[in-house]
DNA sequence: CTGAAAGCGCTTACAG
DNA sequence: CTGAAAGCGCTTACAG
């Protein structure tokens, strides 16, 4: 493989001159010399070694992104946004699926640090885990010492993210919409309680209830993981605890889609018997049966903005914190509560009646 | 940031000794010395610089994966498989969404080559483009020269992939299933004709027709891109050309799901009026309305096997070519053709009759 | 405008 | 078992 030395030799110049031509330096080089170097590089199919350059610069043009799972559409959308922005600037993107397991997250960050990645983006929510957070602080400090930019896109141990969403407000407006439709007993599938993001979205749910003067019933909040399986399981548990819910708000679309599937199996009609809402608006939310009412978060834009934030930091700037806009998307999975129940008011209802539509 | 030199100084040994302890060398080191080095590394929060090591080894523990689009579930599944296998061996994964644009693909491969990635995995189909293929040959040759492993997971200019699927056979059996159900006029949304994969799957479609003694009608093959939008648009064009189709086979699930959406809007009932089949079995295929009949490809396993193949090559082995098993998944989107049409046989049918179910 | 030289942080024959 | 030294492939003050 040709090195800069080879190019210099073929062009009949010193490596220093060859470097100045090939690395985009501003140092002046005579036109004819420049041509000779370019021709030599071309003929040798020379490509500068990014490792050598990175060693010198103490960091390499790579951005690591920590996600929960790259096959989760929420995260693949974000990564796509990072990728697009990164590519424009010649950066490569490393994806790390932590599965929200502290050990995996730490191990990925360690590898990224060893690689001297120029930027580290935490796309997913922070995990409440003292040992992990201590390790993360250490790694992040070390990375910042060698000049890396570290950016969070979700709430975490450092607080609010550099670029993010108004999770509280968005969830509050979505649940508020259910209240407006007439729902009074609204269940909530909340996501793992040791995720910072669950705290935020749960706060939105409670805020909406409070604004409507509705009581908060702890039993209606089910701590189900943010996944399809979590939705399947969570909706089951919720109905077992309180079959009279007329609406189920979910902390993300995956939970809601899982719930939708299980409700269909149980013969519970959506939205006739129960309304269901998601959060995120992944592309598949519009194609479920019925289509999911949710909140649209511009995930791709988030990823791009996250990279941009990092890039500005690398350029020595102090970019401002940003909160990207969300949008309510009302589709077919939400509607007014069933009449019969309104008539019954707060009366307990036999479980059989809930699945009357079977 | 602490370097090996710092560790050596603190431990009171030479950098050579510190290296031997910290890099997992087999070179013998006295127990007490080893302890001192380990303690020093620990106290300095030392992490070896992967760039320096990579420079020495002429490649770095990173695997680049070229995909069409990381937000396409087919590819995010594959990447997840690569990631899981890679993580076990301390490799990091770089994802590159080429959008099937030759210039982007070339540019990503160039960056990966500059980075001295130890492995390059082409997850998506090859693109028929002379200029791209020439550039790719050049880059791949250079990468192999510095010791990288290059692996394809889909048909391409080099022929069949190192690890892949039996696309022809799988599509033939799926279309064969439609024939078995009684369909005689089967449309086909084929994917871009300049993708090697489209050629393979299209061959499967033709093989099934041939086996059944059915004529191949070029007009029933619609060259629609492998995406949701392609399905929306493709099904529209197909019905315009030949409203009498009783089944529509699609080159992937995205096409089929797009088609399903458009058919619902048109009031065409699936499968009562028209059967629809996909290919890949992405996780969402089971949640459409109706659920999609398709072929299940173990994408995650493909990614893992692809990494494993590369790893064996890096270890100096000559791993065997592999074809992973697929599986027919018959769900609700396919069924017998409508009665009325069987009665009418080959009679032309007014377009209005097709959408009679509106 | 050009080049010699030092150095980024490691690893590994080689000598002892 | 340990260490001095060379070298991977670049870039950049520094001198001219």
XYZ file of C-alpha atoms (C1' of nucleotides) in Angstrom:
748
model
C 0.000 0.000 0.000
C 1.405 3.338 -1.064
C 2.381 5.800 1.650
C 3.045 9.495 1.549
C 6.750 8.703 1.322
C 6.123 6.785 -1.887
C 4.150 9.637 -3.342
C 6.901 12.102 -2.401
C 9.519 9.920 -3.996
C 7.567 9.515 -7.243
C 6.829 13.243 -7.361
C 10.425 14.089 -6.531
C 9.560 16.193 -3.511
C 9.871 15.881 0.253
C 7.174 14.193 2.319
C 6.472 17.579 3.863
C 5.550 19.064 0.526
C 3.517 16.041 -0.486
C 1.648 16.278 2.808
C 0.912 19.945 2.275
C -0.641 19.217 -1.090
C -2.541 16.135 -0.079
C -3.817 17.090 3.354
C -5.517 20.286 2.284
C -3.041 22.447 4.146
C -3.131 26.191 3.491
C 0.632 26.304 3.251
C 1.610 27.672 -0.161
C 2.968 25.199 -2.709
C 4.122 26.054 -6.213
C 1.554 25.150 -8.859
C 3.804 22.864 -10.858
C 4.934 21.038 -7.712
C 1.352 20.599 -6.627
C 0.513 19.046 -9.991
C 3.380 16.581 -9.757
C 2.281 15.478 -6.289
C -1.313 15.102 -7.329
C -0.306 13.057 -10.370
C 1.908 10.815 -8.265
C -0.837 10.260 -5.686
C -3.262 9.429 -8.448
C -0.932 7.004 -10.159
C -0.188 5.217 -6.883
C -3.863 5.158 -5.838
C -2.727 6.833 -2.649
C -5.167 7.376 0.212
C -3.801 8.999 3.368
C -3.799 6.776 6.426
C -6.455 8.125 8.777
C -4.880 6.293 11.712
C -1.562 8.089 11.301
C -3.292 11.407 11.003
C -5.518 10.617 13.948
C -2.534 9.665 16.063
C -1.039 13.056 15.355
C -4.247 14.997 15.916
C -5.088 12.949 18.997
C -8.495 12.089 17.582
C -9.985 10.597 14.466
C -12.910 11.749 12.294
C -15.317 9.232 13.719
C -18.442 9.753 15.767
C -19.692 7.019 18.055
C -23.410 6.789 18.735
C -24.723 4.866 21.720
C -28.234 3.600 21.061
C -30.474 1.139 22.785
C -30.816 -1.042 19.701
C -30.066 -0.136 16.112
C -32.960 -2.339 14.970
C -35.400 -0.179 16.962
C -36.797 2.297 14.403
C -36.576 5.194 16.832
C -32.823 4.750 17.007
C -32.141 3.775 13.424
C -33.840 7.008 12.397
C -31.593 9.022 14.715
C -28.503 7.222 13.499
C -29.504 7.958 9.930
C -29.684 11.629 10.807
C -26.233 11.516 12.393
C -24.869 9.647 9.393
C -26.152 12.149 6.876
C -24.742 15.109 8.757
C -21.491 13.287 9.473
C -20.945 12.249 5.897
C -21.041 15.830 4.710
C -18.026 16.500 6.874
C -16.107 13.312 6.163
C -16.918 11.681 9.483
C -17.793 8.017 9.850
C -20.411 6.770 12.303
C -19.968 3.886 14.723
C -23.184 2.457 16.118
C -23.284 0.751 19.472
C -26.390 -1.143 20.601
C -26.197 -1.249 24.367
C -29.536 -2.978 24.910
C -29.715 -0.645 27.904
C -27.333 -2.984 29.693
C -24.862 -0.973 31.804
C -21.962 -3.322 31.132
C -22.425 -3.143 27.376
C -22.771 0.593 27.378
C -19.600 1.002 29.387
C -17.722 -1.403 27.179
C -18.749 0.441 24.023
C -17.772 3.812 25.422
C -14.441 2.345 26.431
C -13.787 1.108 22.891
C -14.789 4.466 21.456
C -12.454 6.196 23.836
C -9.634 3.824 22.937
C -10.320 4.621 19.291
C -10.052 8.335 20.029
C -13.424 9.035 18.420
C -13.788 12.762 17.861
C -17.370 12.738 19.070
C -19.567 10.611 21.264
C -23.316 10.913 21.047
C -25.583 9.305 23.586
C -28.786 8.881 21.612
C -30.741 6.920 24.174
C -31.882 7.726 27.636
C -29.478 7.655 30.517
C -29.659 4.612 32.780
C -29.890 5.124 36.521
C -26.970 3.025 37.713
C -24.373 4.435 40.047
C -21.515 2.237 38.871
C -22.221 2.950 35.209
C -22.539 6.648 35.805
C -19.231 6.756 37.659
C -17.504 4.917 34.819
C -19.163 7.133 32.241
C -18.021 10.278 34.019
C -14.489 8.957 33.971
C -14.569 8.038 30.273
C -16.255 11.243 29.247
C -13.740 13.304 31.184
C -10.897 11.450 29.492
C -12.443 11.936 26.086
C -12.949 15.618 26.661
C -9.321 15.811 27.734
C -8.131 14.538 24.380
C -10.492 16.928 22.648
C -13.616 14.906 21.912
C -17.119 16.376 21.943
C -19.694 14.526 23.999
C -23.363 15.141 23.308
C -26.539 13.757 24.862
C -29.843 13.553 22.973
C -31.945 12.375 25.894
C -32.159 13.056 29.626
C -29.309 11.511 31.601
C -27.173 11.809 34.702
C -25.872 15.146 33.513
C -29.446 16.483 33.308
C -31.184 17.726 30.203
C -29.669 16.865 26.811
C -27.800 19.271 24.555
C -30.352 18.596 21.840
C -33.649 16.975 22.660
C -37.383 17.099 22.885
C -39.918 18.413 25.342
C -40.927 14.981 26.545
C -42.960 16.255 29.451
C -44.917 18.736 27.389
C -45.484 16.357 24.512
C -46.789 13.557 26.692
C -48.936 16.015 28.614
C -50.569 17.278 25.438
C -51.186 13.762 24.138
C -52.774 12.587 27.378
C -54.576 15.916 27.510
C -56.096 15.004 24.158
C -57.441 11.772 25.662
C -58.945 13.755 28.519
C -60.524 16.128 26.045
C -62.118 13.133 24.314
C -63.783 12.290 27.602
C -61.480 9.671 29.093
C -61.282 9.655 32.875
C -59.570 6.378 33.626
C -56.358 6.382 31.596
C -53.810 3.657 32.044
C -50.142 4.244 31.351
C -47.431 1.869 30.132
C -44.407 3.724 31.336
C -41.131 2.161 30.258
C -38.479 0.974 32.714
C -38.406 3.214 35.769
C -34.604 3.256 35.827
C -34.489 5.158 32.539
C -34.356 8.930 32.818
C -36.660 9.202 29.823
C -39.372 7.215 31.571
C -39.311 9.729 34.358
C -39.813 12.582 31.920
C -42.648 11.048 29.971
C -44.311 9.818 33.144
C -44.181 13.363 34.467
C -46.055 14.443 31.328
C -48.772 11.878 31.997
C -49.184 13.086 35.566
C -49.166 16.695 34.557
C -52.032 16.083 32.150
C -54.061 14.361 34.850
C -53.363 17.159 37.282
C -54.366 19.829 34.767
C -57.629 17.990 34.245
C -58.209 17.593 37.943
C -58.123 13.819 37.616
C -56.740 11.689 40.436
C -53.430 9.918 39.919
C -53.841 6.214 40.496
C -50.503 4.452 40.920
C -52.037 1.113 39.956
C -52.758 2.386 36.456
C -49.069 2.906 35.768
C -47.435 -0.257 34.511
C -43.659 -0.424 34.427
C -43.325 -2.219 31.081
C -40.101 -2.174 29.009
C -40.038 0.106 25.956
C -40.549 -2.667 23.409
C -43.196 -4.628 21.501
C -42.989 -7.401 24.065
C -43.359 -4.837 26.813
C -46.586 -3.673 25.261
C -47.978 -7.169 24.908
C -47.184 -7.962 28.479
C -47.962 -4.544 29.913
C -51.448 -4.255 28.514
C -52.204 -7.668 29.919
C -51.086 -6.619 33.376
C -52.938 -3.344 33.175
C -56.222 -4.993 32.275
C -55.777 -7.480 35.066
C -55.358 -4.665 37.566
C -58.027 -2.387 36.215
C -60.247 -3.635 33.401
C -62.241 -0.417 33.374
C -59.589 1.762 31.712
C -60.981 3.444 28.606
C -57.637 4.606 27.328
C -54.037 3.451 27.473
C -51.234 5.909 26.931
C -47.846 4.396 26.183
C -44.375 5.803 26.709
C -43.405 4.941 23.130
C -44.808 3.544 19.884
C -43.302 0.104 20.358
C -45.220 -0.358 23.589
C -48.399 0.874 21.918
C -48.021 -1.381 18.898
C -47.389 -4.356 21.129
C -50.475 -3.441 23.137
C -52.524 -3.073 19.975
C -51.599 -6.581 18.902
C -52.497 -8.109 22.241
C -55.782 -6.186 22.452
C -56.769 -7.481 19.024
C -56.084 -11.029 20.179
C -58.217 -10.423 23.256
C -61.009 -9.120 21.093
C -60.859 -5.668 22.619
C -61.752 -3.153 19.926
C -59.591 -0.077 19.451
C -60.741 2.662 19.760
C -64.328 1.535 20.390
C -63.574 -0.197 23.674
C -60.211 1.310 24.500
C -58.149 4.097 23.014
C -54.407 3.580 22.655
C -51.697 6.169 22.076
C -47.998 5.889 21.317
C -45.066 8.267 21.340
C -42.322 8.997 18.720
C -44.242 8.340 15.493
C -41.944 5.765 13.994
C -42.792 5.096 10.362
C -44.762 1.960 11.238
C -47.110 3.792 13.599
C -49.128 4.956 10.609
C -49.573 1.414 9.324
C -50.907 -0.479 12.299
C -54.514 -1.482 12.539
C -55.929 0.909 13.550
C -53.286 3.515 12.762
C -51.694 4.824 15.921
C -52.368 8.211 17.473
C -49.056 9.474 18.741
C -46.624 12.356 19.019
C -44.257 12.926 16.150
C -40.667 13.496 17.147
C -38.270 14.468 14.345
C -35.754 11.723 15.106
C -33.680 12.146 11.995
C -33.409 15.851 12.597
C -32.388 15.105 16.166
C -29.507 12.978 14.955
C -28.376 15.599 12.477
C -28.642 18.356 15.082
C -26.694 16.223 17.537
C -23.826 15.830 15.100
C -23.934 19.519 14.277
C -23.723 20.312 17.964
C -20.669 18.103 18.315
C -19.059 19.602 15.256
C -19.447 23.102 16.598
C -17.879 22.034 19.861
C -14.961 20.504 17.975
C -14.580 23.788 16.136
C -14.203 25.491 19.487
C -17.706 26.924 19.661
C -20.210 26.827 22.482
C -23.419 25.746 20.690
C -26.719 26.499 22.361
C -28.924 23.823 23.875
C -31.791 23.003 21.542
C -35.299 21.600 21.988
C -36.778 20.368 18.718
C -40.473 20.738 17.986
C -42.887 17.857 18.245
C -46.334 17.460 16.815
C -49.522 15.709 17.837
C -50.616 13.084 15.308
C -54.160 11.916 15.893
C -55.062 8.779 13.960
C -57.545 5.991 14.365
C -56.427 4.420 17.631
C -57.948 7.124 19.788
C -61.558 8.196 20.139
C -64.180 8.948 22.739
C -64.659 6.426 25.537
C -67.438 3.877 25.016
C -70.948 5.247 25.802
C -71.972 2.408 28.042
C -69.235 3.115 30.451
C -69.971 6.773 30.624
C -73.453 5.804 31.679
C -72.021 3.459 34.261
C -69.753 6.178 35.483
C -67.344 4.985 38.112
C -69.132 1.685 38.629
C -66.916 -1.385 38.629
C -67.313 -3.477 35.518
C -66.976 -7.214 35.112
C -63.938 -8.153 33.095
C -66.142 -10.070 30.707
C -67.832 -6.863 29.698
C -64.607 -5.338 28.624
C -64.044 -8.006 26.037
C -67.699 -8.027 25.083
C -66.775 -7.241 21.520
C -64.997 -10.551 20.993
C -4.318 11.665 28.688
C -2.016 8.992 30.052
C 0.154 7.097 27.583
C 2.020 3.861 27.897
C 5.134 5.898 28.653
C 3.412 7.387 31.674
C 2.358 3.997 32.897
C 5.871 2.660 32.455
C 7.320 5.578 34.377
C 4.884 5.193 37.261
C 5.480 1.452 37.376
C 9.217 1.918 37.134
C 9.608 -0.297 34.058
C 10.355 0.222 30.380
C 7.584 0.931 27.885
C 8.337 -2.454 26.352
C 7.499 -4.251 29.553
C 4.428 -2.141 30.163
C 3.286 -2.934 26.640
C 3.763 -6.627 27.151
C 1.590 -6.579 30.229
C -1.091 -4.322 28.862
C -1.423 -5.579 25.292
C -2.064 -9.203 26.180
C 1.253 -10.325 24.781
C 2.375 -13.871 25.514
C 5.851 -12.664 26.338
C 6.742 -13.716 29.890
C 6.760 -10.982 32.563
C 7.580 -11.478 36.226
C 4.493 -11.579 38.421
C 5.478 -8.702 40.662
C 6.371 -6.529 37.674
C 3.060 -7.324 36.052
C 1.238 -6.247 39.185
C 3.059 -2.942 39.321
C 2.198 -2.199 35.690
C -1.428 -3.116 36.177
C -1.657 -0.938 39.254
C -0.060 1.989 37.453
C -2.415 1.623 34.487
C -5.362 1.486 36.826
C -4.302 4.530 38.804
C -3.731 6.539 35.616
C -7.006 5.359 34.030
C -4.898 4.258 31.084
C -6.542 2.984 27.912
C -4.229 2.011 25.041
C -4.547 4.185 21.957
C -6.177 2.070 19.265
C -4.913 4.395 16.559
C -1.290 3.843 17.504
C -1.785 0.125 17.646
C -3.689 0.189 14.369
C -0.926 2.147 12.704
C 1.521 -0.535 13.738
C -0.710 -3.430 12.748
C -1.734 -1.730 9.515
C -5.400 -2.137 10.373
C -7.762 -1.311 13.176
C -10.403 -3.458 14.903
C -13.279 -1.891 13.063
C -15.678 -3.393 10.574
C -17.450 -1.200 8.053
C -20.865 -2.245 6.814
C -22.295 -0.813 3.610
C -26.077 -0.855 3.694
C -28.750 0.733 1.588
C -30.287 2.573 4.517
C -29.822 1.898 8.203
C -33.432 2.931 8.827
C -34.641 0.115 6.552
C -35.470 -2.758 8.939
C -33.897 -5.336 6.650
C -30.545 -3.629 7.037
C -30.801 -2.572 10.653
C -31.389 -6.242 11.502
C -28.282 -7.271 9.602
C -26.217 -4.555 11.225
C -27.438 -5.684 14.618
C -26.202 -9.154 13.831
C -22.815 -7.818 12.782
C -22.644 -5.678 15.904
C -23.350 -8.544 18.264
C -20.740 -10.782 16.698
C -18.246 -7.932 16.437
C -18.637 -6.871 20.028
C -17.668 -10.289 21.283
C -14.322 -9.832 19.618
C -13.742 -6.196 20.524
C -14.559 -4.846 17.075
C -16.565 -1.705 16.484
C -19.062 -1.372 13.629
C -19.276 1.554 11.224
C -22.551 1.820 9.324
C -22.717 3.476 5.940
C -26.079 4.222 4.306
C -25.378 4.478 0.611
C -28.983 4.974 -0.480
C -27.889 2.814 -3.397
C -26.216 5.871 -4.886
C -22.911 4.881 -6.521
C -21.139 8.071 -5.483
C -22.068 7.646 -1.835
C -21.097 4.008 -1.791
C -17.724 4.770 -3.287
C -17.151 7.621 -0.889
C -17.937 5.456 2.130
C -15.666 2.670 0.983
C -12.927 5.218 0.456
C -13.279 6.498 4.022
C -13.268 2.972 5.367
C -10.148 2.218 3.416
C -8.487 5.389 4.677
C -9.401 4.298 8.184
C -7.765 0.926 7.606
C -10.892 -0.927 8.696
C -10.021 -4.574 9.309
C -13.166 -5.749 7.553
C -15.600 -4.445 4.989
C -19.006 -6.026 4.663
C -21.290 -5.224 1.763
C -24.702 -5.983 3.218
C -26.784 -4.737 0.325
C -27.046 -5.802 -3.248
C -24.411 -4.843 -5.729
C -25.281 -1.988 -8.072
C -24.755 -2.442 -11.783
C -22.593 0.565 -12.584
C -19.350 0.195 -14.464
C -17.642 3.216 -12.919
C -18.595 2.204 -9.395
C -17.535 -1.364 -9.921
C -14.151 -0.282 -11.248
C -13.614 1.970 -8.242
C -14.774 -0.748 -5.885
C -12.370 -3.253 -7.372
C -9.550 -0.808 -6.827
C -10.494 -0.073 -3.214
C -11.115 -3.678 -2.369
C -7.772 -4.708 -3.831
C -6.033 -2.029 -1.778
C -7.813 -3.108 1.357
C -6.927 -6.709 0.825
C -3.343 -5.608 0.311
C -3.174 -4.106 3.784
C -4.812 -7.210 5.182
C -8.506 -6.415 5.385
C -11.240 -9.002 4.865
C -13.967 -8.092 2.382
C -17.254 -9.952 2.532
C -20.443 -9.704 0.487
C -23.859 -10.693 1.830
C -25.775 -10.228 -1.392
C -25.165 -10.858 -5.096
C -22.763 -8.382 -6.657
C -20.209 -7.840 -9.402
C -18.046 -10.536 -7.925
C -20.908 -13.040 -8.229
C -22.577 -14.870 -5.388
C -21.979 -13.648 -1.840
C -19.755 -15.325 0.742
C -22.751 -15.640 3.012
C -26.250 -15.242 1.670
C -29.644 -16.618 0.878
C -31.166 -18.671 -1.900
C -33.095 -15.759 -3.337
C -34.108 -17.582 -6.488
C -35.381 -20.642 -4.685
C -37.164 -18.686 -1.983
C -39.010 -16.444 -4.414
C -39.868 -19.432 -6.569
C -41.420 -21.257 -3.658
C -43.389 -18.211 -2.558
C -44.788 -17.570 -6.037
C -45.285 -21.313 -6.350
C -47.518 -21.079 -3.290
C -49.638 -18.463 -5.077
C -49.922 -20.764 -8.067
C -50.952 -23.601 -5.802
C -53.714 -21.392 -4.416
C -55.054 -21.074 -7.943
C -53.604 -17.799 -9.133
C -52.852 -17.598 -12.834
C -52.274 -13.916 -13.401
C -49.601 -12.882 -10.930
C -48.104 -9.414 -11.048
C -44.620 -8.726 -9.787
C -43.119 -5.607 -8.242
C -39.490 -6.265 -8.922
C -37.143 -3.709 -7.402
C -34.742 -1.604 -9.440
C -33.428 -3.580 -12.393
C -29.876 -2.327 -11.864
C -29.624 -4.165 -8.549
C -28.161 -7.653 -8.701
C -30.647 -8.771 -6.083
C -33.582 -7.800 -8.274
C -32.240 -10.070 -10.970
C -32.086 -12.985 -8.546
C -35.537 -12.576 -7.104
C -37.017 -11.904 -10.507
C -35.494 -15.156 -11.690
C -37.327 -16.895 -8.871
C -40.615 -15.405 -10.009
C -40.042 -16.598 -13.569
C -38.939 -20.000 -12.461
C -42.176 -20.473 -10.537
C -44.243 -19.487 -13.570
C -42.264 -21.807 -15.796
C -42.643 -24.713 -13.385
C -46.381 -24.145 -13.415
C -46.513 -23.882 -17.166
C -47.757 -20.308 -16.930
C -46.775 -17.756 -19.551
C -44.390 -14.971 -18.588
C -45.967 -11.620 -19.334
C -43.436 -8.801 -19.301
C -46.159 -6.231 -18.670
C -46.916 -7.774 -15.281
C -43.426 -6.998 -14.032
C -43.175 -3.494 -12.617
C -39.760 -2.053 -11.985
C -40.557 -0.332 -8.663
C -37.893 0.687 -6.129
C -37.501 -1.518 -3.033
C -39.310 0.851 -0.676
C -42.721 1.702 0.755
C -43.099 4.465 -1.826
C -42.139 2.009 -4.534
C -44.967 -0.243 -3.444
C -47.520 2.538 -3.412
C -46.517 3.657 -6.851
C -45.831 0.217 -8.279
C -49.174 -1.298 -7.420
C -50.841 1.691 -9.012
C -48.935 1.197 -12.237
C -49.540 -2.525 -12.232
C -53.291 -2.141 -11.891
C -53.302 0.428 -14.657
C -51.558 -2.008 -16.984
C -53.464 -5.112 -15.972
C -56.388 -4.779 -13.563
C -57.114 -8.481 -13.777
C -54.183 -9.658 -11.647
C -55.359 -11.804 -8.749
C -52.052 -11.760 -6.946
C -49.091 -9.445 -6.571
C -45.733 -10.798 -5.546
C -43.225 -8.223 -4.326
C -39.440 -8.328 -4.268
C -39.376 -7.287 -0.612
C -41.642 -6.547 2.340
C -41.356 -2.788 2.003
C -42.815 -2.935 -1.493
C -45.578 -5.231 -0.296
C -46.475 -3.068 2.683
C -46.570 0.011 0.477
C -48.810 -1.865 -1.943
C -51.075 -3.004 0.879
C -51.564 0.594 1.974
C -52.443 1.792 -1.498
C -54.780 -1.138 -2.158
C -56.666 -0.343 1.055
C -57.070 3.239 -0.093
C -58.369 2.009 -3.440
C -60.833 -0.236 -1.685
C -59.291 -3.387 -3.087
C -59.659 -6.116 -0.494
C -56.670 -8.266 0.401
C -56.734 -11.209 -0.001
C -60.355 -11.400 -1.203
C -59.737 -9.421 -4.369
C -55.993 -9.651 -4.633
C -53.341 -11.599 -2.775
C -50.103 -9.819 -1.871
C -46.794 -11.330 -0.809
C -43.593 -9.800 0.493
C -40.042 -11.023 1.008
C -37.645 -10.854 4.018
C -40.133 -10.966 6.891
C -39.116 -7.799 8.651
C -40.674 -7.558 12.093
C -43.463 -5.281 10.841
C -44.637 -7.740 8.208
C -46.566 -9.607 10.885
C -48.395 -6.473 11.990
C -49.831 -5.077 8.793
C -53.484 -5.376 7.968
C -53.821 -8.081 6.824
C -50.577 -9.638 8.080
C -48.186 -10.235 5.234
C -47.401 -13.598 3.691
C -43.716 -13.602 2.982
C -40.428 -15.468 3.162
C -38.464 -15.273 6.370
C -34.793 -14.538 5.941
C -32.658 -14.707 9.109
C -31.152 -11.241 8.662
C -29.569 -10.998 12.077
C -27.944 -14.364 11.618
C -26.708 -13.215 8.219
C -24.954 -10.256 9.785
C -23.381 -12.392 12.483
C -22.278 -15.006 9.958
C -20.856 -12.263 7.758
C -18.701 -10.980 10.586
C -17.654 -14.492 11.497
C -16.617 -15.078 7.901
C -14.492 -11.939 7.948
C -12.948 -12.861 11.258
C -11.902 -16.250 9.978
C -10.327 -14.619 6.954
C -8.423 -12.236 9.230
C -7.217 -15.241 11.193
C -5.778 -16.623 7.978
C -8.501 -19.154 7.309
C -10.434 -19.856 4.153
C -14.054 -20.002 5.387
C -16.600 -21.793 3.256
C -19.343 -20.008 1.363
C -22.637 -20.284 3.208
C -26.289 -20.155 2.202
C -28.588 -19.597 5.172
C -31.991 -21.231 5.344
C -35.185 -19.355 4.645
C -38.732 -20.229 5.520
C -42.133 -19.644 3.978
C -44.438 -17.634 6.239
C -48.031 -17.736 5.088
C -50.227 -15.163 6.773
C -53.443 -13.387 5.922
C -52.448 -11.446 2.816
C -52.612 -14.446 0.518
C -55.537 -16.683 -0.338
C -57.330 -18.218 -3.288
C -58.212 -15.946 -6.171
C -61.766 -14.560 -6.183
C -64.384 -17.057 -7.470
C -65.919 -14.767 -9.971
C -62.761 -14.431 -11.869
C -62.197 -18.141 -12.028
C -65.587 -18.451 -13.629
C -64.692 -15.747 -16.094
C -61.457 -17.496 -16.849
C -59.228 -15.505 -19.155
C -61.956 -13.079 -20.118
C -60.972 -9.444 -19.997
C -62.542 -7.649 -17.111
C -63.565 -4.027 -16.841
C -61.351 -2.093 -14.495
C -64.393 -1.073 -12.487
C -64.986 -4.695 -11.561
C -61.646 -4.987 -9.935
C -62.475 -2.307 -7.442
C -66.033 -3.559 -7.102
C -65.430 -4.036 -3.419
C -64.884 -0.363 -2.751
C 8.137 27.991 -1.661
C 10.776 23.658 0.101
C 12.869 20.260 3.176
C 15.065 18.021 7.471
C 13.695 16.599 11.725
C 10.943 15.665 15.599
C 7.139 13.343 17.410
C 2.116 11.289 17.952
C 1.722 6.210 21.051
C 2.335 2.078 20.487
C 4.849 -3.040 19.455
C 8.470 -6.120 18.567
C 12.629 -8.200 16.986
C 17.125 -8.023 19.089
C 20.485 -8.046 22.669
C 21.509 -9.033 27.206
C 12.684 -11.736 32.360
C 13.885 -6.732 30.886
C 15.092 -2.760 28.054
C 16.992 0.230 24.091
C 15.858 1.189 19.623
C 13.556 1.205 15.347
C 9.510 2.118 12.925
C 4.233 2.293 11.568
C 2.576 7.012 8.320
C 1.636 11.074 8.857
C 2.017 16.716 10.129
C 4.180 20.854 11.463
C 7.055 24.210 13.609
C 11.572 25.654 12.203
C 15.213 26.972 9.188
C 16.470 28.386 4.838
